[in-house]
Short mmCIF file of C-alpha atoms in Angstrom, two decimals:
data_model
loop_
_atom_site.label_atom_id
_atom_site.label_comp_id
_atom_site.label_asym_id
_atom_site.label_seq_id
_atom_site.Cartn_x
_atom_site.Cartn_y
_atom_site.Cartn_z
CA UNK A 4 -0.12 0.18 0.07
CA UNK A 5 1.16 3.49 -0.77
CA UNK A 6 -0.26 5.77 1.90
CA UNK A 7 -0.59 9.29 1.08
CA UNK A 8 1.79 11.77 2.66
CA UNK A 9 0.07 14.07 5.54
CA UNK A 10 2.38 16.57 6.99
CA UNK A 11 0.93 16.37 10.28
CA UNK A 12 0.55 13.10 12.31
CA UNK A 13 -1.08 12.60 15.64
CA UNK A 14 1.58 11.69 18.27
CA UNK A 15 0.70 8.68 20.14
CA UNK A 16 1.50 8.49 23.70
CA UNK A 17 -0.35 5.51 25.67
CA UNK A 18 0.92 5.13 29.24
CA UNK A 19 -1.10 1.96 30.27
CA UNK A 20 -2.61 -1.05 28.64
CA UNK A 21 -6.45 0.01 28.71
CA UNK A 22 -6.26 3.05 26.51
CA UNK A 23 -4.74 5.01 23.67
CA UNK A 24 -4.14 8.74 24.18
CA UNK A 25 -2.84 11.86 22.87
CA UNK A 26 -4.47 11.61 19.67
CA UNK A 27 -6.03 15.14 18.22
CA UNK A 28 -9.52 15.55 19.22
CA UNK A 29 -11.41 17.51 16.93
CA UNK A 30 -11.55 18.66 13.21
CA UNK A 31 -11.58 21.96 11.72
CA UNK A 32 -15.47 22.08 11.52
CA UNK A 33 -16.06 21.50 15.14
CA UNK A 34 -13.43 24.02 16.11
CA UNK A 35 -14.89 26.78 14.00
CA UNK A 36 -18.45 25.93 15.44
CA UNK A 37 -16.66 26.57 18.92
CA UNK A 38 -15.23 30.18 17.60
CA UNK A 39 -18.08 31.23 15.90
CA UNK A 40 -20.98 30.32 18.43
CA UNK A 41 -22.04 31.19 21.85
CA UNK A 42 -20.71 28.59 24.23
CA UNK A 43 -23.42 26.79 26.30
CA UNK A 44 -22.16 27.08 29.69
CA UNK A 45 -21.10 23.67 31.17
CA UNK A 46 -20.60 25.23 34.88
CA UNK A 47 -22.01 28.34 35.28
CA UNK A 48 -20.80 31.95 35.11
CA UNK A 49 -19.89 34.77 32.79
CA UNK A 50 -17.17 34.44 30.12
CA UNK A 51 -15.85 37.93 31.51
CA UNK A 52 -16.11 36.80 35.02
CA UNK A 53 -12.47 37.79 35.58
CA UNK A 54 -11.81 41.28 36.52
CA UNK A 55 -8.60 41.18 34.36
CA UNK A 56 -8.15 41.38 30.91
CA UNK A 57 -5.21 39.60 30.09
CA UNK A 58 -6.70 36.67 27.85
CA UNK A 59 -4.60 33.67 26.83
CA UNK A 60 -6.12 32.47 23.64
CA UNK A 61 -4.48 29.19 22.69
CA UNK A 62 -5.22 26.70 19.58
CA UNK A 63 -4.09 23.16 20.65
CA UNK A 64 -3.51 20.52 18.66
CA UNK A 65 -3.97 18.43 21.73
CA UNK A 66 -7.29 19.55 23.09
CA UNK A 67 -8.10 17.24 25.67
CA UNK A 68 -10.88 14.48 24.77
CA UNK A 69 -11.15 13.72 28.39
CA UNK A 70 -10.62 16.08 31.52
CA UNK A 71 -10.82 13.65 33.98
CA UNK A 72 -7.31 13.29 34.87
CA UNK A 73 -7.42 9.61 35.55
CA UNK A 74 -8.86 8.94 32.15
CA UNK A 75 -7.01 11.59 30.07
CA UNK A 76 -3.52 9.91 31.05
CA UNK A 77 -0.02 11.08 31.06
CA UNK A 78 -0.06 11.86 27.45
CA UNK A 79 0.43 15.32 25.69
CA UNK A 80 -2.91 16.55 26.93
CA UNK A 81 -1.91 16.83 30.45
CA UNK A 82 -0.57 20.34 29.64
CA UNK A 83 -4.10 21.37 28.65
CA UNK A 84 -5.34 19.65 32.15
CA UNK A 85 -2.83 21.52 34.13
CA UNK A 86 -4.55 24.68 33.47
CA UNK A 87 -7.13 23.32 36.01
CA UNK A 88 -5.14 20.67 37.88
CA UNK A 89 -2.28 20.93 40.32
CA UNK A 90 -0.25 17.93 41.35
CA UNK A 91 1.92 17.05 44.63
CA UNK A 92 4.94 18.05 42.51
CA UNK A 93 6.07 19.80 39.14
CA UNK A 94 9.08 20.02 37.66
CA UNK A 95 11.58 22.80 37.29
CA UNK A 96 13.63 23.60 34.11
CA UNK A 97 16.11 21.13 35.18
CA UNK A 98 13.64 18.54 35.09
CA UNK A 99 14.00 18.06 38.87
CA UNK A 100 10.69 17.57 41.06
CA UNK A 101 9.83 20.83 43.15
CA UNK A 102 6.89 21.65 45.48
CA UNK A 103 3.34 22.17 44.13
CA UNK A 104 0.22 21.32 46.25
CA UNK A 105 3.04 19.48 48.47
CA UNK A 106 5.42 22.31 50.20
CA UNK A 107 8.00 19.32 51.23
CA UNK A 108 8.43 15.57 51.52
CA UNK A 109 10.50 13.22 53.00
CA UNK A 110 11.72 9.29 52.91
CA UNK A 111 12.00 7.03 55.79
CA UNK A 112 15.47 5.67 56.16
CA UNK A 113 14.39 2.41 54.23
CA UNK A 114 13.24 4.18 51.54
CA UNK A 115 9.85 2.41 51.29
CA UNK A 116 7.75 5.06 52.67
CA UNK A 117 7.46 9.04 51.53
CA UNK A 118 5.66 11.79 53.48
CA UNK A 119 3.91 14.70 51.61
CA UNK A 120 3.14 17.79 53.71
CA UNK A 121 0.69 19.90 51.82
CA UNK A 122 0.71 23.47 52.10
CA UNK A 123 -2.18 24.71 54.39
CA UNK A 124 -5.36 26.74 53.61
CA UNK A 125 -5.97 25.80 49.75
CA UNK A 126 -9.09 24.31 48.50
CA UNK A 127 -10.51 23.19 44.96
CA UNK A 128 -12.45 25.50 43.08
CA UNK A 129 -15.83 24.10 44.63
CA UNK A 130 -14.50 24.66 48.07
CA UNK A 131 -13.59 21.20 49.00
CA UNK A 132 -10.24 21.50 51.13
CA UNK A 133 -6.69 20.14 49.55
CA UNK A 134 -5.40 17.94 52.28
CA UNK A 135 -4.08 14.54 52.57
CA UNK A 136 -7.63 12.81 52.23
CA UNK A 137 -7.68 14.25 48.81
CA UNK A 138 -4.55 12.93 47.78
CA UNK A 139 -5.56 9.41 49.14
CA UNK A 140 -8.58 9.58 46.87
CA UNK A 141 -6.80 10.51 43.76
CA UNK A 142 -4.30 7.82 44.38
CA UNK A 143 -6.87 5.18 44.97
CA UNK A 144 -8.94 6.47 41.94
CA UNK A 145 -6.15 6.16 39.85
CA UNK A 146 -5.26 2.65 40.89
CA UNK A 147 -9.12 1.25 40.79
CA UNK A 148 -11.19 3.29 38.41
CA UNK A 149 -12.12 1.02 35.71
CA UNK A 150 -11.37 3.25 32.93
CA UNK A 151 -8.03 4.69 34.54
CA UNK A 152 -4.98 5.15 32.36
CA UNK A 153 -2.53 5.82 35.23
CA UNK A 154 -2.80 2.40 37.15
CA UNK A 155 0.14 1.11 35.54
CA UNK A 156 2.23 4.02 36.75
CA UNK A 157 1.59 3.68 40.57
CA UNK A 158 2.48 0.03 41.18
CA UNK A 159 5.05 1.18 43.68
CA UNK A 160 2.16 2.69 46.16
CA UNK A 161 0.76 -0.14 48.34
CA UNK A 162 -1.20 2.04 50.18
CA UNK A 163 -1.99 5.68 51.91
CA UNK A 164 -2.42 7.11 55.02
CA UNK A 165 -4.23 10.45 55.58
CA UNK A 166 -3.56 12.49 58.42
CA UNK A 167 -4.59 16.19 58.12
CA UNK A 168 -2.24 17.73 55.75
CA UNK A 169 0.25 14.56 55.36
CA UNK A 170 0.04 11.89 52.94
CA UNK A 171 1.99 9.19 53.83
CA UNK A 172 2.33 6.72 50.87
CA UNK A 173 3.46 3.09 51.82
CA UNK A 174 5.42 1.76 48.69
CA UNK A 175 5.71 -2.17 47.75
CA UNK A 176 9.58 -1.52 47.23
CA UNK A 177 12.56 1.13 47.93
CA UNK A 178 11.65 3.74 45.05
CA UNK A 179 13.01 7.17 45.22
CA UNK A 180 11.34 8.05 41.78
CA UNK A 181 8.18 8.75 43.53
CA UNK A 182 8.50 12.76 43.67
CA UNK A 183 9.29 12.79 39.99
CA UNK A 184 6.44 10.37 39.43
CA UNK A 185 3.83 12.12 41.19
CA UNK A 186 3.82 15.86 39.34
CA UNK A 187 1.64 17.03 36.29
CA UNK A 188 1.72 14.16 34.38
CA UNK A 189 0.42 11.24 36.58
CA UNK A 190 -1.31 12.70 39.56
CA UNK A 191 -3.38 15.93 38.70
CA UNK A 192 -5.63 16.08 41.69
CA UNK A 193 -9.35 16.70 41.47
CA UNK A 194 -11.77 17.61 43.81
CA UNK A 195 -12.95 14.29 45.97
CA UNK A 196 -16.42 15.57 45.85
CA UNK A 197 -16.41 16.11 42.15
CA UNK A 198 -14.82 12.74 41.39
CA UNK A 199 -17.59 10.65 42.94
CA UNK A 200 -19.04 10.87 39.63
CA UNK A 201 -16.08 10.52 37.21
CA UNK A 202 -18.54 10.95 34.29
CA UNK A 203 -19.39 14.58 35.38
CA UNK A 204 -15.82 15.31 36.34
CA UNK A 205 -14.75 14.04 32.63
CA UNK A 206 -16.31 17.29 31.08
CA UNK A 207 -16.80 19.74 34.09
CA UNK A 208 -13.33 19.83 35.81
CA UNK A 209 -12.74 20.61 38.97
CA UNK A 210 -9.41 21.25 40.60
CA UNK A 211 -7.16 23.39 42.53
CA UNK A 212 -4.96 24.68 39.84
CA UNK A 213 -4.28 28.28 38.41
CA UNK A 214 -7.68 28.50 36.47
CA UNK A 215 -11.22 27.54 36.61
CA UNK A 216 -13.37 26.33 34.20
CA UNK A 217 -16.19 28.54 33.28
CA UNK A 218 -17.61 27.18 30.00
CA UNK A 219 -16.81 23.73 27.94
CA UNK A 220 -17.56 22.52 24.92
CA UNK A 221 -16.72 19.04 24.94
CA UNK A 222 -13.81 18.31 22.17
CA UNK A 223 -13.83 21.83 21.12
CA UNK A 224 -13.72 24.91 23.44
CA UNK A 225 -13.15 25.77 27.38
CA UNK A 226 -13.01 29.12 28.67
CA UNK A 227 -11.38 29.78 32.08
CA UNK A 228 -10.64 32.23 34.34
CA UNK A 229 -7.78 33.12 36.96
CA UNK A 230 -8.21 31.08 40.14
CA UNK A 231 -7.91 33.41 42.87
CA UNK A 232 -7.36 30.65 45.71
CA UNK A 233 -4.46 28.79 43.66
CA UNK A 234 -1.35 28.44 45.84
CA UNK A 235 0.48 30.71 43.65
CA UNK A 236 -1.93 33.06 42.21
CA UNK A 237 0.42 36.07 42.97
CA UNK A 238 2.54 34.89 39.63
CA UNK A 239 -0.22 34.00 37.46
CA UNK A 240 -0.47 36.89 35.29
CA UNK A 241 -3.09 35.78 32.86
CA UNK A 242 -6.73 36.44 33.77
CA UNK A 243 -8.78 34.52 31.25
CA UNK A 244 -8.04 31.43 28.79
CA UNK A 245 -9.69 30.58 25.86
CA UNK A 246 -8.57 27.10 24.83
CA UNK A 247 -9.84 25.60 21.38
CA UNK A 248 -8.91 22.57 19.17
CA UNK A 249 -6.75 23.59 16.90
CA UNK A 250 -7.78 23.91 12.99
CA UNK A 251 -6.21 22.59 10.31
CA UNK A 252 -2.26 23.16 10.57
CA UNK A 253 -2.40 25.38 7.43
CA UNK A 254 -4.95 28.07 8.99
CA UNK A 255 -3.05 28.42 12.53
CA UNK A 256 -0.71 31.07 11.38
CA UNK A 257 -3.60 33.05 9.87
CA UNK A 258 -5.41 32.86 12.98
CA UNK A 259 -2.65 33.97 15.17
CA UNK A 260 -2.04 36.85 12.70
CA UNK A 261 -5.42 38.02 12.98
CA UNK A 262 -5.70 37.70 16.50
CA UNK A 263 -8.01 34.95 16.91
CA UNK A 264 -5.40 33.17 18.87
CA UNK A 265 -2.41 34.66 20.55
CA UNK A 266 -0.75 30.90 21.25
CA UNK A 267 -0.58 27.98 19.33
CA UNK A 268 0.93 24.36 18.92
CA UNK A 269 2.78 24.88 15.45
CA UNK A 270 3.38 21.76 13.10
CA UNK A 271 7.09 22.48 11.46
CA UNK A 272 5.56 22.89 8.11
CA UNK A 273 4.05 26.16 8.99
CA UNK A 274 7.11 27.55 11.12
CA UNK A 275 8.83 29.50 8.16
CA UNK A 276 5.58 30.97 7.44
CA UNK A 277 5.05 31.89 11.04
CA UNK A 278 8.68 33.68 11.29
CA UNK A 279 7.54 35.47 8.10
CA UNK A 280 4.43 36.96 9.81
CA UNK A 281 6.65 38.26 12.61
CA UNK A 282 5.26 35.92 15.08
CA UNK A 283 7.87 34.07 17.99
CA UNK A 284 8.32 30.68 16.77
CA UNK A 285 9.96 28.49 19.58
CA UNK A 286 11.04 25.01 20.81
CA UNK A 287 10.12 23.99 24.27
CA UNK A 288 12.27 21.31 25.60
CA UNK A 289 11.07 17.82 25.65
CA UNK A 290 11.27 14.07 25.84
CA UNK A 291 9.55 13.06 22.74
CA UNK A 292 10.94 9.90 20.71
CA UNK A 293 9.59 8.13 17.92
CA UNK A 294 10.45 4.44 17.17
CA UNK A 295 9.79 1.28 15.35
CA UNK A 296 8.48 -1.55 17.40
CA UNK A 297 9.56 -5.24 16.61
CA UNK A 298 8.18 -8.34 18.26
CA UNK A 299 10.95 -10.82 18.61
CA UNK A 300 8.14 -13.50 19.64
CA UNK A 301 7.20 -13.75 15.83
CA UNK A 302 8.92 -14.27 12.49
CA UNK A 303 10.98 -12.83 10.75
CA UNK A 304 12.21 -11.08 13.87
CA UNK A 305 13.32 -14.20 16.19
CA UNK A 306 16.34 -13.94 14.17
CA UNK A 307 18.72 -11.72 15.29
CA UNK A 308 20.37 -10.97 12.16
CA UNK A 309 17.22 -9.83 10.92
CA UNK A 310 16.68 -7.73 13.90
CA UNK A 311 20.18 -6.16 13.25
CA UNK A 312 19.52 -5.79 9.40
CA UNK A 313 16.50 -3.56 10.08
CA UNK A 314 18.38 -1.57 12.54
CA UNK A 315 21.18 -0.94 10.07
CA UNK A 316 18.64 -0.10 7.21
CA UNK A 317 17.49 3.15 9.22
CA UNK A 318 18.40 6.42 8.11
CA UNK A 319 17.42 8.84 10.56
CA UNK A 320 18.31 12.06 9.06
CA UNK A 321 15.40 11.46 6.64
CA UNK A 322 12.84 11.58 9.25
CA UNK A 323 14.12 14.58 10.72
CA UNK A 324 14.61 16.36 7.22
CA UNK A 325 11.28 15.23 5.87
CA UNK A 326 8.88 15.29 8.94
CA UNK A 327 10.48 17.95 11.19
CA UNK A 328 11.97 20.61 8.36
CA UNK A 329 15.07 20.59 10.58
CA UNK A 330 13.20 21.47 13.88
CA UNK A 331 13.84 17.64 15.43
CA UNK A 332 16.65 15.66 15.92
CA UNK A 333 17.89 12.32 14.95
CA UNK A 334 17.75 9.91 18.06
CA UNK A 335 18.48 6.42 18.98
CA UNK A 336 17.52 6.71 22.50
CA UNK A 337 14.22 7.83 24.54
CA UNK A 338 15.83 10.83 25.57
CA UNK A 339 17.49 14.38 24.38
CA UNK A 340 21.13 14.40 24.54
CA UNK A 341 21.08 17.02 27.25
CA UNK A 342 19.14 15.12 29.65
CA UNK A 343 20.57 13.29 32.64
CA UNK A 344 19.44 9.73 31.36
CA UNK A 345 20.97 9.56 27.96
CA UNK A 346 23.94 8.01 27.76
CA UNK A 347 26.58 8.88 25.60
CA UNK A 348 28.42 5.60 25.55
CA UNK A 349 25.52 3.93 23.59
CA UNK A 350 25.21 6.95 21.00
CA UNK A 351 25.15 5.47 17.32
CA UNK A 352 25.40 2.04 18.02
CA UNK A 353 23.71 0.85 14.84
CA UNK A 354 24.67 3.72 12.32
CA UNK A 355 22.98 3.92 8.76
CA UNK A 356 24.63 1.39 7.00
CA UNK A 357 22.38 -0.26 4.00
CA UNK A 358 25.52 -2.55 2.82
CA UNK A 359 26.00 -4.16 6.18
CA UNK A 360 21.69 -4.56 6.57
CA UNK A 361 21.81 -6.72 3.09
CA UNK A 362 24.78 -8.69 4.30
CA UNK A 363 23.17 -9.51 7.68
CA UNK A 364 20.02 -10.61 5.53
CA UNK A 365 21.96 -12.96 3.34
CA UNK A 366 23.75 -14.51 6.36
CA UNK A 367 20.49 -15.29 7.66
CA UNK A 368 19.44 -16.71 4.21
CA UNK A 369 17.23 -14.14 2.67
CA UNK A 370 17.14 -12.79 -0.66
CA UNK A 371 15.51 -9.48 -1.48
CA UNK A 372 11.93 -10.11 -1.67
CA UNK A 373 11.89 -13.09 0.66
CA UNK A 374 10.66 -11.09 4.00
CA UNK A 375 7.17 -9.50 3.81
CA UNK A 376 6.23 -7.35 6.50
CA UNK A 377 2.92 -5.82 7.42
CA UNK A 378 3.25 -2.42 9.38
CA UNK A 379 0.33 -2.00 11.10
CA UNK A 380 -0.53 1.70 12.16
CA UNK A 381 -3.53 3.68 13.46
CA UNK A 382 -3.48 6.41 10.72
CA UNK A 383 -1.99 7.75 7.72
CA UNK A 384 1.44 8.39 8.81
CA UNK A 385 4.33 10.25 6.49
CA UNK A 386 6.72 8.43 8.95
CA UNK A 387 5.64 4.79 7.74
CA UNK A 388 6.02 5.81 4.16
CA UNK A 389 9.84 6.41 5.00
CA UNK A 390 10.24 3.20 6.91
CA UNK A 391 8.89 1.33 3.95
CA UNK A 392 10.84 3.02 1.41
CA UNK A 393 14.21 2.29 3.45
CA UNK A 394 13.71 -1.34 4.13
CA UNK A 395 12.73 -1.88 0.40
CA UNK A 396 16.33 -0.38 -0.23
CA UNK A 397 17.85 -3.49 1.46
CA UNK A 398 15.22 -6.01 0.03
CA UNK A 399 12.46 -6.28 2.52
CA UNK A 400 9.10 -5.48 1.22
CA UNK A 401 6.64 -3.40 3.82
CA UNK A 402 2.84 -3.36 3.17
CA UNK A 403 1.60 -0.42 5.17
CA UNK A 404 -2.05 -1.27 6.92
CA UNK A 405 -4.18 1.22 8.75
CA UNK A 406 -5.95 -0.17 11.56
CA UNK A 407 -7.87 2.45 13.53
CA UNK A 408 -8.44 -0.32 16.16
CA UNK A 409 -4.49 -0.69 16.46
CA UNK A 410 -4.27 -0.09 19.97
CA UNK A 411 -6.10 -3.22 20.83
CA UNK A 412 -3.42 -5.51 18.85
CA UNK A 413 -0.67 -3.05 19.95
CA UNK A 414 -1.20 -3.61 23.53
CA UNK A 415 -2.11 -7.18 23.48
CA UNK A 416 1.38 -7.56 22.00
CA UNK A 417 -0.08 -9.29 18.97
CA UNK A 418 1.17 -7.28 16.00
CA UNK A 419 4.63 -8.14 14.66
CA UNK A 420 5.76 -4.69 13.43
CA UNK A 421 4.47 -1.35 14.17
CA UNK A 422 5.38 2.62 14.64
CA UNK A 423 5.40 4.26 18.24
CA UNK A 424 5.78 8.10 19.60
CA UNK A 425 5.95 8.83 23.08
CA UNK A 426 6.19 12.27 24.74
CA UNK A 427 8.20 10.62 27.93
CA UNK A 428 7.64 10.73 31.30
CA UNK A 429 9.09 13.11 34.26
CA UNK A 430 10.67 9.90 35.82
CA UNK A 431 13.23 8.70 33.48
CA UNK A 432 12.99 5.44 35.05
CA UNK A 433 9.37 5.16 34.22
CA UNK A 434 10.17 5.85 30.63
CA UNK A 435 12.86 3.49 30.52
CA UNK A 436 10.76 0.51 32.10
CA UNK A 437 7.60 1.38 29.88
CA UNK A 438 9.87 0.72 26.65
CA UNK A 439 12.13 -1.79 28.01
CA UNK A 440 10.61 -3.81 31.00
CA UNK A 441 9.06 -7.39 30.54
CA UNK A 442 5.47 -5.85 31.03
CA UNK A 443 6.13 -2.55 29.84
CA UNK A 444 3.25 -1.15 27.61
CA UNK A 445 5.33 0.15 25.01
CA UNK A 446 7.56 -3.28 24.72
CA UNK A 447 5.67 -5.19 21.95
CA UNK A 448 7.96 -8.45 22.70
CA UNK A 449 6.53 -8.80 26.28
CA UNK A 450 7.67 -10.89 28.45
CA UNK A 451 11.36 -10.20 26.74
CA UNK A 452 13.55 -7.83 28.24
CA UNK A 453 17.58 -7.13 27.77
CA UNK A 454 19.51 -9.27 30.09
CA UNK A 455 20.45 -7.40 33.18
CA UNK A 456 17.58 -4.38 32.79
CA UNK A 457 15.48 -5.47 35.71
CA UNK A 458 18.40 -5.11 38.03
CA UNK A 459 19.47 -2.04 36.80
CA UNK A 460 16.18 -0.45 37.20
CA UNK A 461 15.88 -1.71 40.63
CA UNK A 462 19.11 0.26 41.41
CA UNK A 463 17.87 3.00 40.34
CA UNK A 464 14.81 2.90 42.38
CA UNK A 465 16.94 2.36 45.32
CA UNK A 466 19.33 5.24 44.52
CA UNK A 467 18.14 8.54 46.09
CA UNK A 468 17.86 11.38 43.47
CA UNK A 469 20.56 13.35 44.97
CA UNK A 470 23.13 10.75 45.22
CA UNK A 471 26.45 11.31 44.05
CA UNK A 472 26.39 8.23 41.65
CA UNK A 473 22.32 8.70 40.77
CA UNK A 474 23.68 10.12 36.99
CA UNK A 475 25.68 6.83 36.58
CA UNK A 476 23.14 4.55 37.71
CA UNK A 477 20.63 6.01 35.68
CA UNK A 478 22.79 5.93 32.74
CA UNK A 479 23.48 2.31 33.35
CA UNK A 480 19.99 1.75 32.98
CA UNK A 481 19.49 3.32 29.82
CA UNK A 482 22.63 1.61 28.45
CA UNK A 483 20.76 -1.60 29.67
CA UNK A 484 17.69 -0.99 28.15
CA UNK A 485 19.35 0.19 24.54
CA UNK A 486 20.39 -3.81 24.49
CA UNK A 487 16.65 -4.35 23.61
CA UNK A 488 16.01 -5.93 20.14
CA UNK A 489 12.48 -4.84 20.28
CA UNK A 490 12.88 -1.38 19.56
CA UNK A 491 14.68 1.33 17.13
CA UNK A 492 14.47 4.78 18.11
CA UNK A 493 14.35 7.12 15.03
CA UNK A 494 13.95 10.78 15.65
CA UNK A 495 12.53 13.34 18.16
CA UNK A 496 9.61 15.70 17.11
CA UNK A 497 9.93 18.93 18.36
CA UNK A 498 7.73 20.89 20.82
CA UNK A 499 7.05 23.60 18.77
CA UNK A 500 4.83 26.45 19.33
CA UNK A 501 3.99 30.26 18.12
CA UNK A 502 2.96 33.30 19.93
CA UNK A 503 2.05 36.78 19.61
CA UNK A 504 4.62 39.08 20.68
CA UNK A 505 2.43 40.23 23.41
CA UNK A 506 3.19 37.01 25.40
CA UNK A 507 6.50 37.02 27.27
CA UNK A 508 8.70 33.83 27.23
CA UNK A 509 7.64 30.94 28.79
CA UNK A 510 9.69 28.74 31.53
CA UNK A 511 11.55 26.33 29.80
CA UNK A 512 10.37 23.27 31.90
CA UNK A 513 11.02 19.91 29.96
CA UNK A 514 7.70 18.74 28.15
CA UNK A 515 5.63 21.26 30.24
CA UNK A 516 3.62 24.06 29.67
CA UNK A 517 3.97 26.39 32.54
CA UNK A 518 2.39 29.78 33.00
CA UNK A 519 4.07 30.93 35.91
CA UNK A 520 5.35 34.56 35.51
CA UNK A 521 4.01 34.68 31.75
CA UNK A 522 2.34 38.17 31.27
CA UNK A 523 0.41 39.29 28.10
CA UNK A 524 0.63 42.99 27.07
CA UNK A 525 -1.67 45.06 24.96
CA UNK A 526 -5.09 43.44 26.19
#
């Protein structure tokens, strides 16, 4: 099959085997309806309820299909949910966990119990207190709710004791990653009272974050106002937010020019046009990484020589040039080069070498055209055509199969050959175990794992984040994981945005959109 090239592709990011998340939620027509028709109030109030007039108008490619953070999961849409919800921790520009709803925390001597101390006097937008009972409720709901996308992220947490403002987490193992884990991606905390009816919370969010929802049209538009009770309200200088599902990529720049938006997710194909329109175009640091997923439990990937042949057939630069217009980076790891977990000694272990690829296939007894693969993906994706072309060059025939229900066989580990893209996690270890662990949701070859990986991962959990040897322990786990025969990382797509010059620069928190300290002039 020859799939028609489309420039913009959905970024897939599925944190658990129960659901797929991160796909674009609405089409152009729906978005325009949200912009041009009066919004029906989902939770009362008036659009202009905020006394100020500094308004953020954000066109998002990841408008949440779900506003219950337990259901929405930790894919790219967590950044939009962070307008409404706060978490125990968040990350700073170095990627380190810092206080959010919790003002401090400490472990016991053994490292299998952690106590979070919540800020006093906080409340959710429905008036419920932000206390340890709310933390306990959030964790238990994420672990037990039937449609939770987070249950697989919280396996280290055995139980929670609530004592006023002190939430005590009892762990099933020594795990010093918990402060990194329980940030905006994995534990955005909703009001326990609102969460008693999860189906209502899903489209009527109630949190303790920097903004409160005034109006919501599912899948299309949400209008928010500043939350005066947010713990850091003094550093939130935006009064109102209008978040809409981004229309077709080609119309975003004109929307920014005309003032329909003043901030937008930007497709790389539109970056030059945005710059010519005198807009600020910038890349937020992040953990995006795309890969080719192989199932070594199925032919022909049971043969190591075939796996290595595919590895040497991949030209990563072509992905960067054709898909990111030079804004992305080639990568053979799930981390950017400047990140602590990136292992320099593993770099370029399988360089592009089609001659070597052909030689390995011949040694495995395969002539050109002998191997025929079905590449199963959820939607048209130019990445698939590149893989198809590069493997054809070494004699492997690839037929691209589109299956809109792709997630079911992928997470059931029934496919032999597919593509995947992730936005990563704030806990580097969580990223590693998701990809390389024997039960990792992104490991298509379950129960396979590279030798020594589990022991290396356990050592990371057992090492405090501030220990002198933490970086080397973490990189050793990366090094072990990259021995996996099940994944071939290809490129990192950029977190690319465009904004009006009236909006000040954003903090460079990796993969996050943080509005702390951001100002909007000229409103």
